[in-house]
Short mmCIF file of C-alpha atoms and ligand atoms in Angstrom, two decimals:
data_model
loop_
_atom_site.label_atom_id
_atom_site.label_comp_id
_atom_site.label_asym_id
_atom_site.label_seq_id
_atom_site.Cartn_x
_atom_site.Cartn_y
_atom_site.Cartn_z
CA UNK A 40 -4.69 5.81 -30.12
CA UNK A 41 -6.59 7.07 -26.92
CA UNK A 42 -5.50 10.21 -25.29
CA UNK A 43 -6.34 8.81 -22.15
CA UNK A 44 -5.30 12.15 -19.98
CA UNK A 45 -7.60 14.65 -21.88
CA UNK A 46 -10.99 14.95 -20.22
CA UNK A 47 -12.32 15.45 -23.44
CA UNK A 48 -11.49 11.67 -24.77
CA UNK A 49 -12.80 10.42 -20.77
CA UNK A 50 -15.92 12.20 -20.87
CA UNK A 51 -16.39 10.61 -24.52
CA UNK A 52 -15.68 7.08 -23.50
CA UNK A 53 -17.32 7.36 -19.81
CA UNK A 54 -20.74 8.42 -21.52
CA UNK A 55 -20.10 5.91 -24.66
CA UNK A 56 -20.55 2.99 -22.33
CA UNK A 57 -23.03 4.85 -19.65
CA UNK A 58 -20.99 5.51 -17.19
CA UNK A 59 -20.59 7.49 -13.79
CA UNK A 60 -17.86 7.70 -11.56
CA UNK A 61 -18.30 6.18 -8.33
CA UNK A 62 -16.49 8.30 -5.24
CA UNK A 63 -17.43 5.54 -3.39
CA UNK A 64 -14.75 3.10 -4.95
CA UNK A 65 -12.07 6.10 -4.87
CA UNK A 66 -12.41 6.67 -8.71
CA UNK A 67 -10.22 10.10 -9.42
CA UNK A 68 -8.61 9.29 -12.92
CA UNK A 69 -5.32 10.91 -13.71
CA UNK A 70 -5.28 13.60 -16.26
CA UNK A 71 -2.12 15.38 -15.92
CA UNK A 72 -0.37 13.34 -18.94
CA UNK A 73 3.31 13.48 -17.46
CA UNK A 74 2.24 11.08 -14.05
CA UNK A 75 2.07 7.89 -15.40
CA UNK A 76 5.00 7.65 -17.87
CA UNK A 77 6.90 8.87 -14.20
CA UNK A 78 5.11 6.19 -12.35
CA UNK A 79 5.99 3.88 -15.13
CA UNK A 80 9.32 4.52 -15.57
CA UNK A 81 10.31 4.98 -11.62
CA UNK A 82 8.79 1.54 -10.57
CA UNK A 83 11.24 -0.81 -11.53
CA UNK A 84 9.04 -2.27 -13.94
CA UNK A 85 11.37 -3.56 -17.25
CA UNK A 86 11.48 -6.19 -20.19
CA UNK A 87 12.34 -8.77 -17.12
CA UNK A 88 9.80 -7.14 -14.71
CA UNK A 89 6.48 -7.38 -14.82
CA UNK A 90 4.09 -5.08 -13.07
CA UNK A 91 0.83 -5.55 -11.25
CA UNK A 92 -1.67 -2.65 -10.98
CA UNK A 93 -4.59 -2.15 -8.63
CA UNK A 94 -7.35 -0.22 -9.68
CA UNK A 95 -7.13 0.31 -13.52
CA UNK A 96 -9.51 2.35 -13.92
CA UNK A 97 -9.88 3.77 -17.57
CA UNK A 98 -6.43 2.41 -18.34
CA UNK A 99 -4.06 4.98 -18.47
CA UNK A 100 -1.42 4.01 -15.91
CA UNK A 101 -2.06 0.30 -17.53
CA UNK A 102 -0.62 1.33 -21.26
CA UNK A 103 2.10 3.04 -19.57
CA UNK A 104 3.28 0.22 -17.70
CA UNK A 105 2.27 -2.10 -20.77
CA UNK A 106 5.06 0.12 -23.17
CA UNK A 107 7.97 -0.64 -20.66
CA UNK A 108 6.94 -3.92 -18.17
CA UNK A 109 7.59 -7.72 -19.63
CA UNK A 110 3.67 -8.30 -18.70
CA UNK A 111 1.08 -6.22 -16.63
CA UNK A 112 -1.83 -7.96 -14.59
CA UNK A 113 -4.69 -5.53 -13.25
CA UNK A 114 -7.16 -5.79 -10.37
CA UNK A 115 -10.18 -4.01 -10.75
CA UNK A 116 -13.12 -3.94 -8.43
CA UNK A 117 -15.72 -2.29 -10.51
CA UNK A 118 -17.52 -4.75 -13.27
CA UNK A 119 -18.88 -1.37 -15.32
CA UNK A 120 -15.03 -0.94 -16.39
CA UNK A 121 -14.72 -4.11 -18.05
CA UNK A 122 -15.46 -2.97 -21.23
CA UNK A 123 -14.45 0.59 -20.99
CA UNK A 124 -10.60 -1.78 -20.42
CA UNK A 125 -11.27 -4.33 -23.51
CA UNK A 126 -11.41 -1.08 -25.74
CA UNK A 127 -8.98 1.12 -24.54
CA UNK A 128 -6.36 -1.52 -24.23
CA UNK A 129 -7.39 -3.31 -27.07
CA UNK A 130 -3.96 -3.10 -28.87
CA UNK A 131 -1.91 -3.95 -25.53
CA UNK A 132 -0.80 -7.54 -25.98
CA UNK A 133 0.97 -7.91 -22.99
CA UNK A 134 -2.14 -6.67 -20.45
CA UNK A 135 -4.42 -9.13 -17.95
CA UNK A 136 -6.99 -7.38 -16.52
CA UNK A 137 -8.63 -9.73 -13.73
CA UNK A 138 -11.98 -8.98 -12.37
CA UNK A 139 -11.98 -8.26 -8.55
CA UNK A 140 -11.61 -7.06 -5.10
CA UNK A 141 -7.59 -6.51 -4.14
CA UNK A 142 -8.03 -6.89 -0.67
CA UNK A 143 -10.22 -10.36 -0.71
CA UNK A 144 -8.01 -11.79 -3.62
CA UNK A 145 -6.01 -14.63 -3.23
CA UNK A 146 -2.65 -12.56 -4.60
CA UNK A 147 -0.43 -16.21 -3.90
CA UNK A 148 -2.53 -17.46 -6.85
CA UNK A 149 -2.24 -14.56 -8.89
CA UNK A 150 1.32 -14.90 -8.74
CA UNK A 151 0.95 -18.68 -9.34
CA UNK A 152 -0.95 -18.27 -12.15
CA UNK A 153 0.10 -15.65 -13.70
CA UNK A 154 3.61 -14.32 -12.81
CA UNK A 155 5.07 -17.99 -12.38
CA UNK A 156 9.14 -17.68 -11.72
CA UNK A 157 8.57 -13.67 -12.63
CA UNK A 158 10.53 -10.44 -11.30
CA UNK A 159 7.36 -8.58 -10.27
CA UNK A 160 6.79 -4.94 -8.92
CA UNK A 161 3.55 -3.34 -7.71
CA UNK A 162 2.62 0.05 -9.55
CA UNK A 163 -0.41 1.90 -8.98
CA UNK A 164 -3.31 4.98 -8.25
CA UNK A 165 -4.59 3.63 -5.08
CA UNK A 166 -8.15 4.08 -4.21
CA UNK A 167 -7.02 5.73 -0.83
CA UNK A 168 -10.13 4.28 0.95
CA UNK A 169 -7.92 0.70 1.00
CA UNK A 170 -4.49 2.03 1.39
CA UNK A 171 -3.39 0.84 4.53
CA UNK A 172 -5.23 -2.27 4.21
CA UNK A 173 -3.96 -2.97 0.76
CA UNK A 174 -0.10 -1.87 1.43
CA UNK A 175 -0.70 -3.74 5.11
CA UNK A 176 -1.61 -6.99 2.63
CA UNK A 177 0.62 -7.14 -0.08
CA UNK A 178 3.65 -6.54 2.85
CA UNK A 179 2.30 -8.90 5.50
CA UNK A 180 1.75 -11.99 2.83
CA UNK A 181 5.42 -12.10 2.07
CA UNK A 182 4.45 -11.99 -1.65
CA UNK A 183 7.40 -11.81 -4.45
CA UNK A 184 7.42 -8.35 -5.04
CA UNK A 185 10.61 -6.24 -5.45
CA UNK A 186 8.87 -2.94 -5.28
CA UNK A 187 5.47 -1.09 -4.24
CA UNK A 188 5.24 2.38 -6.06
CA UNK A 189 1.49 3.89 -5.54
CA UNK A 190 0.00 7.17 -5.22
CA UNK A 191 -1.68 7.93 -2.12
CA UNK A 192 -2.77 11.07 -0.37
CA UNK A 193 -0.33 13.42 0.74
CA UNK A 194 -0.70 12.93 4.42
CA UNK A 195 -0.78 9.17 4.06
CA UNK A 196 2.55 9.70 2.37
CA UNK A 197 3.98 11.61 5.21
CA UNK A 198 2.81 8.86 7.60
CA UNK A 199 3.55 5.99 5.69
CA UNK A 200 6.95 6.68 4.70
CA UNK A 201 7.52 8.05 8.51
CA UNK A 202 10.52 7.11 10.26
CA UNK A 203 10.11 5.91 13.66
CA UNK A 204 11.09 8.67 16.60
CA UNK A 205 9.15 11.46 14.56
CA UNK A 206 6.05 12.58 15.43
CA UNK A 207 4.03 11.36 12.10
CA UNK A 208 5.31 7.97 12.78
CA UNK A 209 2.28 5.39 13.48
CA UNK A 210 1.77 1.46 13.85
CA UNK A 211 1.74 1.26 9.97
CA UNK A 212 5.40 3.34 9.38
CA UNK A 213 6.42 0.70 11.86
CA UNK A 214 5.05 -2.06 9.43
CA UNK A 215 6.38 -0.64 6.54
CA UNK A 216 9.57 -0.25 7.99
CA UNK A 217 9.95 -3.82 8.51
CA UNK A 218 9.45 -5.07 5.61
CA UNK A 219 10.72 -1.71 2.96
CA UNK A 220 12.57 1.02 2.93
CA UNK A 221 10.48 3.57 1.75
CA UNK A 222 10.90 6.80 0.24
CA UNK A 223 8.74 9.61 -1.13
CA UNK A 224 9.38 10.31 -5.03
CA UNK A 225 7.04 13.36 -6.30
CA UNK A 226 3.90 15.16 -5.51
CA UNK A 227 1.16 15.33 -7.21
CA UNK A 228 -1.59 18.07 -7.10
CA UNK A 229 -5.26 17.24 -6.60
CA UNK A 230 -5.86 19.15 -10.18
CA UNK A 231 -4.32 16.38 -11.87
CA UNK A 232 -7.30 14.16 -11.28
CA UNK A 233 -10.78 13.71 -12.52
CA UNK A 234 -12.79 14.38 -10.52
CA UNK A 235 -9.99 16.77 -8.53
CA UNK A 236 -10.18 15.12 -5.33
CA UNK A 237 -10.14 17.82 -2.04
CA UNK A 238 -6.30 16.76 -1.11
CA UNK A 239 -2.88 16.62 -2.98
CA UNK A 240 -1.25 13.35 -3.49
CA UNK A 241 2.07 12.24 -3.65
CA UNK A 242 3.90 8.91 -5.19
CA UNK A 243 5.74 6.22 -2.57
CA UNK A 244 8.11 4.23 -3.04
CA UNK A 245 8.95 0.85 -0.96
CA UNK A 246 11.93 -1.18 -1.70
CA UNK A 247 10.84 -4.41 -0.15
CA UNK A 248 13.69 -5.45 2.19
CA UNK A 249 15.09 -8.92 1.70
CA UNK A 250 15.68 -9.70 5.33
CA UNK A 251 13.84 -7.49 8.05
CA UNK A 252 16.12 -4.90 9.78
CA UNK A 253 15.56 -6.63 13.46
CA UNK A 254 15.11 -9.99 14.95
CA UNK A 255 11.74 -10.91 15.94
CA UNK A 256 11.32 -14.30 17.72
CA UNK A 257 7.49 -13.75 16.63
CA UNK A 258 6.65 -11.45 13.77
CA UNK A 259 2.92 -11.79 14.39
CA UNK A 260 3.58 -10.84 18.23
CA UNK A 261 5.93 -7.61 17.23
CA UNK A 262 3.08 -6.62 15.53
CA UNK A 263 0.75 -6.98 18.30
CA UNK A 264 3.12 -4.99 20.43
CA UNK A 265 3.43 -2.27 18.01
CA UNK A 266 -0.04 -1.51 17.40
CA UNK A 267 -0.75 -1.56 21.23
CA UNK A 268 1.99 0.73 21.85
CA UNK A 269 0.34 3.30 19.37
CA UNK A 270 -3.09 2.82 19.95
CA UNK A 271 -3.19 5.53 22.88
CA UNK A 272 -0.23 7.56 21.97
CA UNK A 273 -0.20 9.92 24.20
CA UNK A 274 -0.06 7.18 26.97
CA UNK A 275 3.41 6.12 28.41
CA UNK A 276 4.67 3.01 26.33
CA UNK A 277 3.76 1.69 30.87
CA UNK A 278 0.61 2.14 30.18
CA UNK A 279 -0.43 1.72 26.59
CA UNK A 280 1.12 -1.72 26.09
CA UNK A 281 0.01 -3.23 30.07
CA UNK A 282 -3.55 -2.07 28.93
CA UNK A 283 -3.49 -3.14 24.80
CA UNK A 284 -1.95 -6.06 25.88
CA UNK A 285 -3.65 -6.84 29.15
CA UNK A 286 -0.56 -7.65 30.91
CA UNK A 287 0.18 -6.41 34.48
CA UNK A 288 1.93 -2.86 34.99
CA UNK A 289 4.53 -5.05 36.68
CA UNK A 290 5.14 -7.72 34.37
CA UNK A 291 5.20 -4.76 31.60
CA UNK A 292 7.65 -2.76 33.73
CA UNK A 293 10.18 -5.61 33.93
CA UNK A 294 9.91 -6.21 30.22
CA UNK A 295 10.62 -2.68 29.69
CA UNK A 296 14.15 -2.91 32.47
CA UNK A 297 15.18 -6.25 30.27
CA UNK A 298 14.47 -4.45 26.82
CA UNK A 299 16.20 -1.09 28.43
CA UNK A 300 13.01 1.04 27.19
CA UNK A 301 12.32 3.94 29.77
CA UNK A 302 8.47 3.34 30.69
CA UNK A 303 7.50 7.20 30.54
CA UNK A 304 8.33 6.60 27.13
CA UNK A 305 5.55 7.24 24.42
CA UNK A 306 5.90 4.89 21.10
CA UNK A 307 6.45 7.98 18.68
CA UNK A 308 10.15 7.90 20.71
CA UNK A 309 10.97 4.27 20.16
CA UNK A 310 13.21 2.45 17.73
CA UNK A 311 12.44 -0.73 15.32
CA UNK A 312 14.68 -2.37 17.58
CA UNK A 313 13.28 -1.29 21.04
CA UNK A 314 10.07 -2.84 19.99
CA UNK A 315 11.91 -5.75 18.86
CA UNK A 316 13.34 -6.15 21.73
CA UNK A 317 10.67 -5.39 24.20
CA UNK A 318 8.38 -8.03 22.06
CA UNK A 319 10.78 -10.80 22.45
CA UNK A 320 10.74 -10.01 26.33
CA UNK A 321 7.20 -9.81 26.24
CA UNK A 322 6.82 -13.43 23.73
CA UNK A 323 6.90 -15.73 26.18
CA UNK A 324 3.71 -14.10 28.48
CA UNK A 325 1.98 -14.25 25.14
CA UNK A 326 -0.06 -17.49 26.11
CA UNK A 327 -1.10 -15.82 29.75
CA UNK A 328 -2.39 -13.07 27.20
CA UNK A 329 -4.27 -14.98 25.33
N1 SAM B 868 -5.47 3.80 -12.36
C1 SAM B 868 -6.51 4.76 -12.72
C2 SAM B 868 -5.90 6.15 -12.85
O1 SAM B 868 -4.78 6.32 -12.36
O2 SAM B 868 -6.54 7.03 -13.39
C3 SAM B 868 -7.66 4.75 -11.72
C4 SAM B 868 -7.27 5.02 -10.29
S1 SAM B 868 -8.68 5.32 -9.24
C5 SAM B 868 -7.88 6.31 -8.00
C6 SAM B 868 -8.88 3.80 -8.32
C7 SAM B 868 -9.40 2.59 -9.09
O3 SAM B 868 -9.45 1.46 -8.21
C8 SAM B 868 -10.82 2.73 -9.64
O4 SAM B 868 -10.84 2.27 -10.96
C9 SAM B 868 -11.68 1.82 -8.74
O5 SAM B 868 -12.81 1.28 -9.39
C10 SAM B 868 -10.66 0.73 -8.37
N2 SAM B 868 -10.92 0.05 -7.09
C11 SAM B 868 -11.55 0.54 -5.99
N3 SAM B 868 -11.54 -0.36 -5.00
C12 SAM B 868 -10.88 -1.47 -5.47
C13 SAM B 868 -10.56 -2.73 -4.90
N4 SAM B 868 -10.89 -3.04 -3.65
N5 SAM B 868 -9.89 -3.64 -5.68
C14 SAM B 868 -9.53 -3.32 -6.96
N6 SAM B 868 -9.82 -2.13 -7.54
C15 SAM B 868 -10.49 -1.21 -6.81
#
């Protein structure tokens, strides 16, 4: 049975099989022994749930999730862990480790293939260079997940799990907003990894929504609107969205009357449903944009 949170047992196994952490691919391994059993248990993962992880690493979130998920399926990047997986998970029947990078994947056919007709929640230690990337993915593809618990740094917590009108609040709160309600569960200090990594980290939560909390005639344009809106923003929504969007102050200025959005607004001070609205205003000058 590996102790798989004592950096005695690590260092052992790391220099069994040759081999050195890369910072490069975000590899901090958890060693404070009560964070995964938390993770595990707080996920929603169950004996009708199965879980999919990103970024094993040496396992130890993996046999968590293994004792309480129906099945577990687990994305890793880096080919050098193969092995250091087959043997520490050895006993896990229920375990899939697939070789691979999350954010290229095809994730519809991981679901096809191997969570066919399953419950499935998202649990994981993200490598925080692919956070909002990753989260940005798995939300955006509309894939049939119930939950997204990761770990992610502190700040990216804060802004992440922002809501809109406060100052932390960015084009990706906005995103994750729309499709989850997200909450902030526990923190997690940077000496609980190995390597300690400079920052603290904290644990997420999204509940994936089943219907978005506004109507959007166009999703993709909402999105557009929203990231132009924050791009510069310390601009007036006036000017951020007539120059992100390249769209004339006056055509941006009646959008703004019809939506009933002051334009010395800034986007930290609008609602999901101001953007909403001012996008479906906006939609139909999309083509002029193009
Ligand atoms: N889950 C382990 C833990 O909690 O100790 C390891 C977490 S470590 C922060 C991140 C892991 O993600 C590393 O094993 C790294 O090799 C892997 N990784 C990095 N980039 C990846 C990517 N694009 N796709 C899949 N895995 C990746």
């Amino acid at each position: 049975m590996y102790q798989l949170s004592d950096i005695g047992v690590i260092e052992e196994l790391l220099s069994r099989h040759g081999f050195h952490l890369s910072h490069k691919l975000g590899q901090n391994f958890l060693i404070n022994p009560s964070v995964c059993p938390k993770m595990a248990a707080e996920c929603g993962a169950g004996k009708e749930v199965c879980a999919l992880e990103i970024g094993p690493g040496i396992g130890v979130l993996t046999k968590e999730l293994a004792k309480v998920a129906k099945k577990v399926v687990a994305i890793e990047l880096d080919e050098r862990l193969l092995p250091v997986l087959e043997e520490t998970l050895s006993e896990e029947k229920n375990v899939e480790i697939l070789h691979g990078d999350a954010l290229e994947m095809d994730l519809h056919r991981v679901f096809r293939e191997f969570f066919p007709g399953e419950r499935v929640v998202v649990c994981a230690n993200l490598p925080y260079y692919i956070t909002s990337p990753l989260l940005m993915k798995l939300l955006e593809e509309k894939l049939p997940i119930e939950a997204i618990t990761v770990m992610v740094q502190k700040e990216a917590a804060r802004r992440l799990c922002a809501p809109l009108g406060v100052r932390e609040c960015g084009a990706v709160s906005a995103a994750v907003q729309y499709y989850a309600e997200p909450k902030v569960l526990f923190s997690v200090s940077h000496g609980s990894f190995y390597p300690p990594p400079k920052v603290d980290s904290a644990v997420i939560r999204l509940a994936i929504r089943k219907e978005p909390p506004v109507e959007s005639a166009d999703e993709a344009f909402l999105f557009e609107v929203i990231r132009a809106s924050f791009q510069k923003r310390r601009k007036t929504i006036l000017n951020s969205l007539s120059a992100g969007l390249s769209i004339s102050k006056e055509q941006i200025e009646d959008a703004l009357r019809c939506a009933d959005v002051s334009p010395s607004a800034r986007a930290e001070n609008l609602s999901l449903s101001q953007f909403a609205a001012i996008a479906n205003v906006l939609s139909p000058c999309k083509e002029a944009i193009k």
